[in-house]
Tab-separated table of C-alpha atoms in Angstrom:
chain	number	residue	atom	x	y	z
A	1005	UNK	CA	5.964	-25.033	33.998
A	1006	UNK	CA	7.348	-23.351	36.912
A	1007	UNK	CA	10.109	-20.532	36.587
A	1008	UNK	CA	12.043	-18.806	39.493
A	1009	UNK	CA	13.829	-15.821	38.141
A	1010	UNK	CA	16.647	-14.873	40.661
A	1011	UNK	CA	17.199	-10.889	40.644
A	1012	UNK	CA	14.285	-10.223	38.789
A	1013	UNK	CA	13.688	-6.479	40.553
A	1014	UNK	CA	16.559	-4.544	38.583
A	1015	UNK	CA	16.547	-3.367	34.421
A	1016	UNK	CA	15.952	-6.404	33.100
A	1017	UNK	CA	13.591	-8.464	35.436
A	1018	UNK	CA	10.436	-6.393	34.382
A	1019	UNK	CA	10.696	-7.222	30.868
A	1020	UNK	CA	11.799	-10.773	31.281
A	1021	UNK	CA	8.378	-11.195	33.652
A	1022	UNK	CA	6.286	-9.485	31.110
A	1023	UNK	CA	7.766	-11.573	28.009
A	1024	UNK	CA	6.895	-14.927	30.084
A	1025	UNK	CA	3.545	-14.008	31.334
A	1026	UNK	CA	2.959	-13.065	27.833
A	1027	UNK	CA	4.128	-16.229	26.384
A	1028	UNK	CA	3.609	-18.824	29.068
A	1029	UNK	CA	0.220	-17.319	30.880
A	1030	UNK	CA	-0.568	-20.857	32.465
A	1031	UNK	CA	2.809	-20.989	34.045
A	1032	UNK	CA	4.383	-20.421	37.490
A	1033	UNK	CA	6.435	-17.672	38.270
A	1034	UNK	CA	8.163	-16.535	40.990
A	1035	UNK	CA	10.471	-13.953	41.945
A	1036	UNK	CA	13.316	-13.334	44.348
A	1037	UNK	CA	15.218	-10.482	44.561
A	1038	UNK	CA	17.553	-8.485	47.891
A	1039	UNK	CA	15.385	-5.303	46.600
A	1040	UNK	CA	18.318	-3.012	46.375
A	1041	UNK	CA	16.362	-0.961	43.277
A	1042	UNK	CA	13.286	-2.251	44.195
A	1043	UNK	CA	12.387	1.534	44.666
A	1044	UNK	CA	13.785	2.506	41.647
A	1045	UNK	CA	10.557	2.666	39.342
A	1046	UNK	CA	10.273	4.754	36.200
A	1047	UNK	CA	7.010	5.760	35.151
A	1048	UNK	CA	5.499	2.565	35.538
A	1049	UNK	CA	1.606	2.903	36.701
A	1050	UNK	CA	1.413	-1.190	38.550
A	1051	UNK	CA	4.159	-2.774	40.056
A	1052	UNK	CA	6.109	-5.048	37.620
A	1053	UNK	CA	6.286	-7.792	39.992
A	1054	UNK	CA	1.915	-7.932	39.876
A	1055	UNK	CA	2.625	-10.637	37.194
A	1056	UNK	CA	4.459	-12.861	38.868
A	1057	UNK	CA	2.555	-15.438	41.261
A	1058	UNK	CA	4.595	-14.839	43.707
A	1059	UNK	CA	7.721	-12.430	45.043
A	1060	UNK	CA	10.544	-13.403	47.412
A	1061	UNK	CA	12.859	-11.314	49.112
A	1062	UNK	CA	15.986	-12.269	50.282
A	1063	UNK	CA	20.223	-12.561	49.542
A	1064	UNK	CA	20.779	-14.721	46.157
A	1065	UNK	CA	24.164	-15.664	48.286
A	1066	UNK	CA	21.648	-17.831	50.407
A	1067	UNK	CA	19.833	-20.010	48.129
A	1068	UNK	CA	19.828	-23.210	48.847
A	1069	UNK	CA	18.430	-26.863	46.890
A	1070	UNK	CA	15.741	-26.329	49.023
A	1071	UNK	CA	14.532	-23.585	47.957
A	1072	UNK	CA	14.553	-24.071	44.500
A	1073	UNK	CA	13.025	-27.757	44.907
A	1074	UNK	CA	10.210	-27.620	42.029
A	1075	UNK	CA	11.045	-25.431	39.502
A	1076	UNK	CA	11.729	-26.514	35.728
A	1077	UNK	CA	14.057	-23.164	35.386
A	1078	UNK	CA	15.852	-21.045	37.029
A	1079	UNK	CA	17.090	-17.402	35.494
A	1080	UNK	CA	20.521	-16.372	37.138
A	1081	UNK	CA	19.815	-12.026	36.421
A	1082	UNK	CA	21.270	-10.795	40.110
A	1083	UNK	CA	24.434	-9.565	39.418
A	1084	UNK	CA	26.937	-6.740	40.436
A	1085	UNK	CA	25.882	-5.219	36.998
A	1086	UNK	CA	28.714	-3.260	35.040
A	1087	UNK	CA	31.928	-1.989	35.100
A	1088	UNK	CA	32.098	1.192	37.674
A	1089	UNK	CA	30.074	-1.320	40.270
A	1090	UNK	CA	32.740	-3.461	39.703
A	1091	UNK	CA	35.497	-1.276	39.831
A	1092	UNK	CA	34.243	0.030	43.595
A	1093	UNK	CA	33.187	-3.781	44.959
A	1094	UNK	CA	35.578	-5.988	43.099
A	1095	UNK	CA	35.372	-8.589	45.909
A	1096	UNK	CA	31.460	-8.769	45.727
A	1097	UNK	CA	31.407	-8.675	42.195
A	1098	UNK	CA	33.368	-11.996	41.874
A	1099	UNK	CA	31.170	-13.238	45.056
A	1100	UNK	CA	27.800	-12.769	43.391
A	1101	UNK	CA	28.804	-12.830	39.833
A	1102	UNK	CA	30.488	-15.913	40.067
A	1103	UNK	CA	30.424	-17.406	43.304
A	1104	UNK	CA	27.226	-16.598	43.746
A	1105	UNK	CA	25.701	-18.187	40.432
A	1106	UNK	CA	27.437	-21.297	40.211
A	1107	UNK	CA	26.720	-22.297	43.923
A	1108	UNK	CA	22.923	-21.527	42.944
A	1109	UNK	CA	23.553	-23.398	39.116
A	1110	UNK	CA	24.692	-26.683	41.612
A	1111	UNK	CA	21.918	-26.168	43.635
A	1112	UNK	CA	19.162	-26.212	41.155
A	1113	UNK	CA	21.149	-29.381	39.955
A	1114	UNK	CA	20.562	-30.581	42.972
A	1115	UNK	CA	16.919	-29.643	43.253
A	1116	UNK	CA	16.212	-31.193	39.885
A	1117	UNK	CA	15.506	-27.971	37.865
A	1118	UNK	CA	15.517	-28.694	34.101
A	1119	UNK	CA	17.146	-25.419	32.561
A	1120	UNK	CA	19.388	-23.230	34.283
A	1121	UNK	CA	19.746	-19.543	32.283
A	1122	UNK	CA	22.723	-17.594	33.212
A	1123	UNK	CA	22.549	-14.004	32.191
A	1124	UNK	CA	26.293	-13.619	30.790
A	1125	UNK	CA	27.866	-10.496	28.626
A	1126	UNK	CA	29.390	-10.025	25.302
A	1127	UNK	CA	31.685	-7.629	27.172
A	1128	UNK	CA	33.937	-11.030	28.000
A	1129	UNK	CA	35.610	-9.969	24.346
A	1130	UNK	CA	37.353	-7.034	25.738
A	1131	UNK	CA	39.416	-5.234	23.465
A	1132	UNK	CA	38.995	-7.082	19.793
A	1133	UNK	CA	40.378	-5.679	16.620
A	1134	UNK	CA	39.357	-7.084	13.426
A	1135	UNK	CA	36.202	-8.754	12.880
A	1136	UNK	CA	33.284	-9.747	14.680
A	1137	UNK	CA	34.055	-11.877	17.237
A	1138	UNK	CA	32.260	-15.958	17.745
A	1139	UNK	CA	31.858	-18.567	20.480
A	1140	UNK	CA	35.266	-20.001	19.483
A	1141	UNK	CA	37.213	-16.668	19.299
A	1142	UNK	CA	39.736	-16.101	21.797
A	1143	UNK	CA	38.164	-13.933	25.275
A	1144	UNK	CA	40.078	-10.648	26.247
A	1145	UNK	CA	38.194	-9.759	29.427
A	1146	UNK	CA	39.582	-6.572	30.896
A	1147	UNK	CA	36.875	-5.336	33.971
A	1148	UNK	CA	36.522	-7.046	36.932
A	1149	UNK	CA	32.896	-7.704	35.769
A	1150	UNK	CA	33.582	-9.343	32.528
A	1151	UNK	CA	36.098	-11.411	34.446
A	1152	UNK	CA	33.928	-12.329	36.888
A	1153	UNK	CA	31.112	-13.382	34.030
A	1154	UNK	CA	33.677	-15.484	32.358
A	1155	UNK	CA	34.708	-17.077	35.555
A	1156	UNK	CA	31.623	-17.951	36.106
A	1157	UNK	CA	31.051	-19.116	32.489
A	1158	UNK	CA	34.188	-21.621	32.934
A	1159	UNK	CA	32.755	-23.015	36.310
A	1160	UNK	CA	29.472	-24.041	34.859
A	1161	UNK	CA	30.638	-25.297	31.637
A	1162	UNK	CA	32.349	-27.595	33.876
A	1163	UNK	CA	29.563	-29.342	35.944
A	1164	UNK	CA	28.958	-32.924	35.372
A	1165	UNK	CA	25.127	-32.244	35.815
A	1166	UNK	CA	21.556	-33.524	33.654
A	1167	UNK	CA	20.709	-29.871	33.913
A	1168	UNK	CA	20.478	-28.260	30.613
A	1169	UNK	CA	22.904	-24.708	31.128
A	1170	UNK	CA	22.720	-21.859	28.737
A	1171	UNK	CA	24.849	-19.027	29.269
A	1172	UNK	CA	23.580	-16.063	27.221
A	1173	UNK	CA	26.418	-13.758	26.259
A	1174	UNK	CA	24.296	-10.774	26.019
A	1175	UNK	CA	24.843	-7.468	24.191
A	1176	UNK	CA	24.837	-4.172	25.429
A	1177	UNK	CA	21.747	-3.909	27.131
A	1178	UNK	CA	19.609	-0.565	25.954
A	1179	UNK	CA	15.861	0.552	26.036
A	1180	UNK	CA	13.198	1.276	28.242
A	1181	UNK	CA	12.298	-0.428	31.572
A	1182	UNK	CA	9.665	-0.198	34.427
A	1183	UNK	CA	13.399	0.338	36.136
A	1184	UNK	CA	15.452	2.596	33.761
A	1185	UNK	CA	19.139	2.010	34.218
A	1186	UNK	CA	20.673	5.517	32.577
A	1187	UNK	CA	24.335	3.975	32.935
A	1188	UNK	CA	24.255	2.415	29.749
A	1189	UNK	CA	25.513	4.214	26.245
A	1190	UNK	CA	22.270	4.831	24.705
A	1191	UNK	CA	20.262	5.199	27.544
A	1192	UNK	CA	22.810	7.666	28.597
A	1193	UNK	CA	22.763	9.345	25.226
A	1194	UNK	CA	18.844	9.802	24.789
A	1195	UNK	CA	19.089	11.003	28.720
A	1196	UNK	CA	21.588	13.741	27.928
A	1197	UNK	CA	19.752	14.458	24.464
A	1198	UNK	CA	16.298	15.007	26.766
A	1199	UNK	CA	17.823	17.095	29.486
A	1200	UNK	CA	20.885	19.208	27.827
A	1201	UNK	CA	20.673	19.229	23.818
A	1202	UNK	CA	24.302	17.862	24.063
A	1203	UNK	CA	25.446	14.412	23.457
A	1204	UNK	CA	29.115	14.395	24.368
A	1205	UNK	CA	31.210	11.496	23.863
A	1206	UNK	CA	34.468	10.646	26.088
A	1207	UNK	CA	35.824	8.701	23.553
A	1208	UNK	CA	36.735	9.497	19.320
A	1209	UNK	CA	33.286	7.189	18.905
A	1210	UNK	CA	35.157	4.800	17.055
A	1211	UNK	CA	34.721	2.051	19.373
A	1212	UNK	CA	31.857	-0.754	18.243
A	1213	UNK	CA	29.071	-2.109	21.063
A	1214	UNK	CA	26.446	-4.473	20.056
A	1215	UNK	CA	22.985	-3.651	21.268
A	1216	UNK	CA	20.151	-5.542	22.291
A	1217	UNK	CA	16.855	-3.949	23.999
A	1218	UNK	CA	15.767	-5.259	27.093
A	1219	UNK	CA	12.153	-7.010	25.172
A	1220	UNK	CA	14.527	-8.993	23.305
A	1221	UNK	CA	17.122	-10.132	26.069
A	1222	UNK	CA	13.474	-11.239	27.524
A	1223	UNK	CA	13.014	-13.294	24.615
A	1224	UNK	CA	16.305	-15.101	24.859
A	1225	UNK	CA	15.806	-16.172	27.970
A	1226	UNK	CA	12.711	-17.237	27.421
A	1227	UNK	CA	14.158	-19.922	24.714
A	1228	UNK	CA	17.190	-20.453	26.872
A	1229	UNK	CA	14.907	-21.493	29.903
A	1230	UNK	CA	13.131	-24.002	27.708
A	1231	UNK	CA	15.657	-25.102	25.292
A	1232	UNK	CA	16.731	-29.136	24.830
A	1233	UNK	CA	19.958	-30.542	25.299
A	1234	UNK	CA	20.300	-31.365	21.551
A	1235	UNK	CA	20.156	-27.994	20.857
A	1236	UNK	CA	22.850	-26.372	21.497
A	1237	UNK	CA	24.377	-29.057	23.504
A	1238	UNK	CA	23.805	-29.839	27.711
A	1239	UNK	CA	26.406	-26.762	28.389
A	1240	UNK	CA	25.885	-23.610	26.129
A	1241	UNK	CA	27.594	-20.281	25.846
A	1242	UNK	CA	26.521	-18.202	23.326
A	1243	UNK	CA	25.993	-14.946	21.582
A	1244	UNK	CA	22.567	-12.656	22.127
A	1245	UNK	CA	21.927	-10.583	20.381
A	1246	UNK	CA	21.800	-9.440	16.015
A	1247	UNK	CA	24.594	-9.023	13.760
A	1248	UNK	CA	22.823	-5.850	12.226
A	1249	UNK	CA	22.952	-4.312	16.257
A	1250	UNK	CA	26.834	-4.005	16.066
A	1251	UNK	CA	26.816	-0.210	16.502
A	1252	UNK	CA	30.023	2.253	16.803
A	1253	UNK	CA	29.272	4.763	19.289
A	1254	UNK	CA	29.360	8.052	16.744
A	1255	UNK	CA	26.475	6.490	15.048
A	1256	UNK	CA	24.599	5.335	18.293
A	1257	UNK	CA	25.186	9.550	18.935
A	1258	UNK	CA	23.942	10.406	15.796
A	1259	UNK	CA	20.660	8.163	16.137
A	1260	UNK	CA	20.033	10.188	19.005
A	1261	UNK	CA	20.539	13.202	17.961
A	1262	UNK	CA	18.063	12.656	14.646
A	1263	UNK	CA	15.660	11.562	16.646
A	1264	UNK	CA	15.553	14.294	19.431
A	1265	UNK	CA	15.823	17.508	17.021
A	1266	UNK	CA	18.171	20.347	17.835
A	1267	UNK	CA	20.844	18.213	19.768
A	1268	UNK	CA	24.701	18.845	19.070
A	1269	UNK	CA	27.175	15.800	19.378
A	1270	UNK	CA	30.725	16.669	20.808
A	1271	UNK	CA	32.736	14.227	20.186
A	1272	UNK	CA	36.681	14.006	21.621
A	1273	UNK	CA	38.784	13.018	18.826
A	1274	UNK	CA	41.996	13.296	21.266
A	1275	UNK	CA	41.327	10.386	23.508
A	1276	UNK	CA	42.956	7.986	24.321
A	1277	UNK	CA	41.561	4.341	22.679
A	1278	UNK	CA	38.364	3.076	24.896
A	1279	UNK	CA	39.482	-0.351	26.481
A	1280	UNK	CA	36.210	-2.097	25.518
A	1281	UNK	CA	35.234	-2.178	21.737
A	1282	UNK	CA	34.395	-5.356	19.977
A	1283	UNK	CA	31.661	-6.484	17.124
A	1284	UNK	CA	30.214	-9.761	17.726
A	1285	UNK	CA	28.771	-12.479	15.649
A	1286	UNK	CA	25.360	-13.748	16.538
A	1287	UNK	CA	24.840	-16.199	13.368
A	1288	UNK	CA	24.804	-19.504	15.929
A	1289	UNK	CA	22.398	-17.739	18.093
A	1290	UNK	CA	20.143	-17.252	14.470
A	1291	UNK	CA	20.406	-21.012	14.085
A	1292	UNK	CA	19.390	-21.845	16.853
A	1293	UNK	CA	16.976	-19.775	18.205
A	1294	UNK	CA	14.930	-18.820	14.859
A	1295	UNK	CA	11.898	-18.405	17.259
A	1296	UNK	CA	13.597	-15.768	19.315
A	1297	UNK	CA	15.302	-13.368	17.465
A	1298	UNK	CA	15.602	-9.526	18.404
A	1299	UNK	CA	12.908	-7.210	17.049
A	1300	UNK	CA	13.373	-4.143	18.559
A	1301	UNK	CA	15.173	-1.977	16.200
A	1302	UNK	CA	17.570	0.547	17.084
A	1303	UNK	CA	14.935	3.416	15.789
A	1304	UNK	CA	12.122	1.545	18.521
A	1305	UNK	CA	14.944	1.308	21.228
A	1306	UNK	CA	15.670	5.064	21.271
A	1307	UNK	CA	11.937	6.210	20.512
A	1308	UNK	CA	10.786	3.869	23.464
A	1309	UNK	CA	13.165	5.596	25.744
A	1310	UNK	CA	12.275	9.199	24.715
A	1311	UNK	CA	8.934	8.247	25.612
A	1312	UNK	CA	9.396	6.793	28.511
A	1313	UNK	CA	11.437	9.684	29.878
A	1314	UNK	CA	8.825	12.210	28.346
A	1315	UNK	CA	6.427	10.449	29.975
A	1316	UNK	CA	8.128	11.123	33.531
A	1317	UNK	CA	8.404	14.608	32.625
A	1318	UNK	CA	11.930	13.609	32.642
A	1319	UNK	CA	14.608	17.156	32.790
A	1320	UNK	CA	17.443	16.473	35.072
A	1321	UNK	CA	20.392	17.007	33.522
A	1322	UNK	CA	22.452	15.817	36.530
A	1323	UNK	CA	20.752	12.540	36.284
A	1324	UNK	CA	24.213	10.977	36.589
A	1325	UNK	CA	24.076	11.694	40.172
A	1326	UNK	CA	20.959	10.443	39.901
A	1327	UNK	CA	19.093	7.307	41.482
A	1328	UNK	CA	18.877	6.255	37.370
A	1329	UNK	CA	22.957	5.305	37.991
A	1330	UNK	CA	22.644	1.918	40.159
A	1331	UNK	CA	26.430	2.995	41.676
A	1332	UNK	CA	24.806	6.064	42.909
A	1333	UNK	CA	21.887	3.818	44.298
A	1334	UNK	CA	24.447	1.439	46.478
A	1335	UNK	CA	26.002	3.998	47.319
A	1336	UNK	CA	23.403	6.229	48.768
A	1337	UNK	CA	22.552	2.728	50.935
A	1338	UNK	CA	25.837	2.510	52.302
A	1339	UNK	CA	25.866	6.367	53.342
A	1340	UNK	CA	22.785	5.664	54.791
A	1341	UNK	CA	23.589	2.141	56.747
A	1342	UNK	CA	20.867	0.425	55.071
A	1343	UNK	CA	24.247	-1.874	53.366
A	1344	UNK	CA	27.919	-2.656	54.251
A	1345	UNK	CA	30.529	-2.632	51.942
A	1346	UNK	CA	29.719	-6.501	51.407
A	1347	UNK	CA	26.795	-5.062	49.838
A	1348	UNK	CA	24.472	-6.762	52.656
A	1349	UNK	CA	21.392	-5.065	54.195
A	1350	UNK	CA	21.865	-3.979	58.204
A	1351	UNK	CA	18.860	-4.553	60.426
């Protein structure tokens, strides 16, 4: 078996090379990535990428049939990855998000590639009262990055192709990484637990996120990259994730603060409603993927990020300006003329 796993040098990619190795240790693997956060390594002692056979740099906005002539799978993870990325580069978010991944999804039909794994987001839900939301349930996306993953959703499920497509509508991503993203809630929450003794939340914490660590997104893909057509179907969107991760964000808070002693939780019961808050239903996901199922618990999640961070001696409580926030990381390349605005490196 031969994989190519396309942005595999941000949060995710680490974990998704370690699960495979782990599971598939005679296999192929390659990597290809434009190295924005290459740099961006958090207490890991080897270089993730030592696992793979080989690493490729270049744009994913260049791929071409070519290049991808070989490989049984393909794992779509480069992405313009959440919602105050895609708030400053809007048009690049719909260019690689969507653009981007359905030009590569023809060209690995093209190629002949078997499985094509799209790394998609709950977050397509939006703003959904009531109960936890299916496959079937209408979509309320409200950012330009959950429009752009459901744009790209709708493209794909349209291709008249033999490729077997799998569009994993992930959680909320959490938990520790050889490249720590802090811009996620409980990432953000252990961080600020760590480094000030203060969780604060913006919001009244009523609003619900389900969770999924990073190990088990890696174990998705891993059945989504080597799933049949009869199950699930040739085109597949579905939910990643548990139905005991849904999660409002007081009690994500309070996790923290139980398990880092001595931290106080502020939370602002005069704002305004939080435009993203939706449960989700995973039970088709359970059915069909008994094999794969999340096992990091929320209790593992938070005690593998506390330490991780320990373990860089992390203290900085102005980690939001931080190179742990990825906008902070394209940004400081654009200051620097390493990127344009197009989010494309400058010789």
């Amino acid at each position: 078996m031969k994989i190519l796993i396309a942005g595999n040098m941000g949060y995710v990619g680490p974990a998704v090379v370690r699960h495979l190795r782990a599971t598939h240790p005679d296999a192929v693997l390659h990597g290809f990535d434009n190295a924005y956060f290459a740099h961006c390594l958090t207490g890991s002692v080897t270089l993730p990428e030592r696992a793979l056979d080989e690493q490729f740099y270049g744009d994913v906005r260049t791929l071409s049939a070519e290049r991808l002539s070989g490989y049984d799978a393909v794992v779509e993870l480069a992405a313009i990855s959440n919602d105050p990325m895609g708030n400053q580069f809007e048009a690049v978010t719909f260019d690689i998000n969507q653009g981007c991944v359905v030009s590569i999804a023809k060209a690995a039909a093209a190629a002949g590639v078997k499985n094509f794994v799209f790394a998609s987001s709950c977050s397509v839900y939006g703003i959904a009262a009531g109960g936890p939301r299916s496959e079937t349930d209408p979509l309320n996306p409200i950012t330009a990055y959950a429009k752009s993953k459901i744009g790209a959703e709708g493209e794909l499920s349209a291709l008249d192709t033999d490729m077997v497509i799998t569009s994993l509508r992930f959680a909320t991503a959490c938990g520790m990484s050889d490249r720590l993203r802090l811009d996620l809630v409980l990432n953000d929450f252990v961080a600020c637990a760590l480094s000030q003794g203060e969780i604060t939340v913006l919001s009244d914490g009523s609003p619900w996120r389900p969770l999924i660590d990073v190990a088990d997104m890696a174990r998705a893909i891993d059945w989504a990259a080597t799933r049949a057509a009869d199950n699930g179907g040739q085109y597949l969107a579905i939910n990643a994730g548990s139905n005991d991760r849904n999660y409002q964000v007081r009690d994500l808070a309070k996790a923290v603060s139980e398990a880092v002693p001595g931290t106080k939780v502020s939370i602002n019961l005069d704002a305004p409603a939080d435009s993203r808050s939706y449960q989700v239903c995973f039970d088709l996901y359970k059915t069909l993927a008994p094999n794969h199922q999340p096992q990091v618990s929320l209790k593992h999640s938070i005690e593998n990020l506390i330490e991780g961070l320990t373990r860089m001696n992390f203290k900085d409580s102005q980690f939001r300006n931080s190179e742990l926030m990825r906008l902070k990381v394209l940004q400081g390349h654009i200051s620097q003329n390493r990127l344009n605005m197009a989010l494309e490196w400058q010789s």
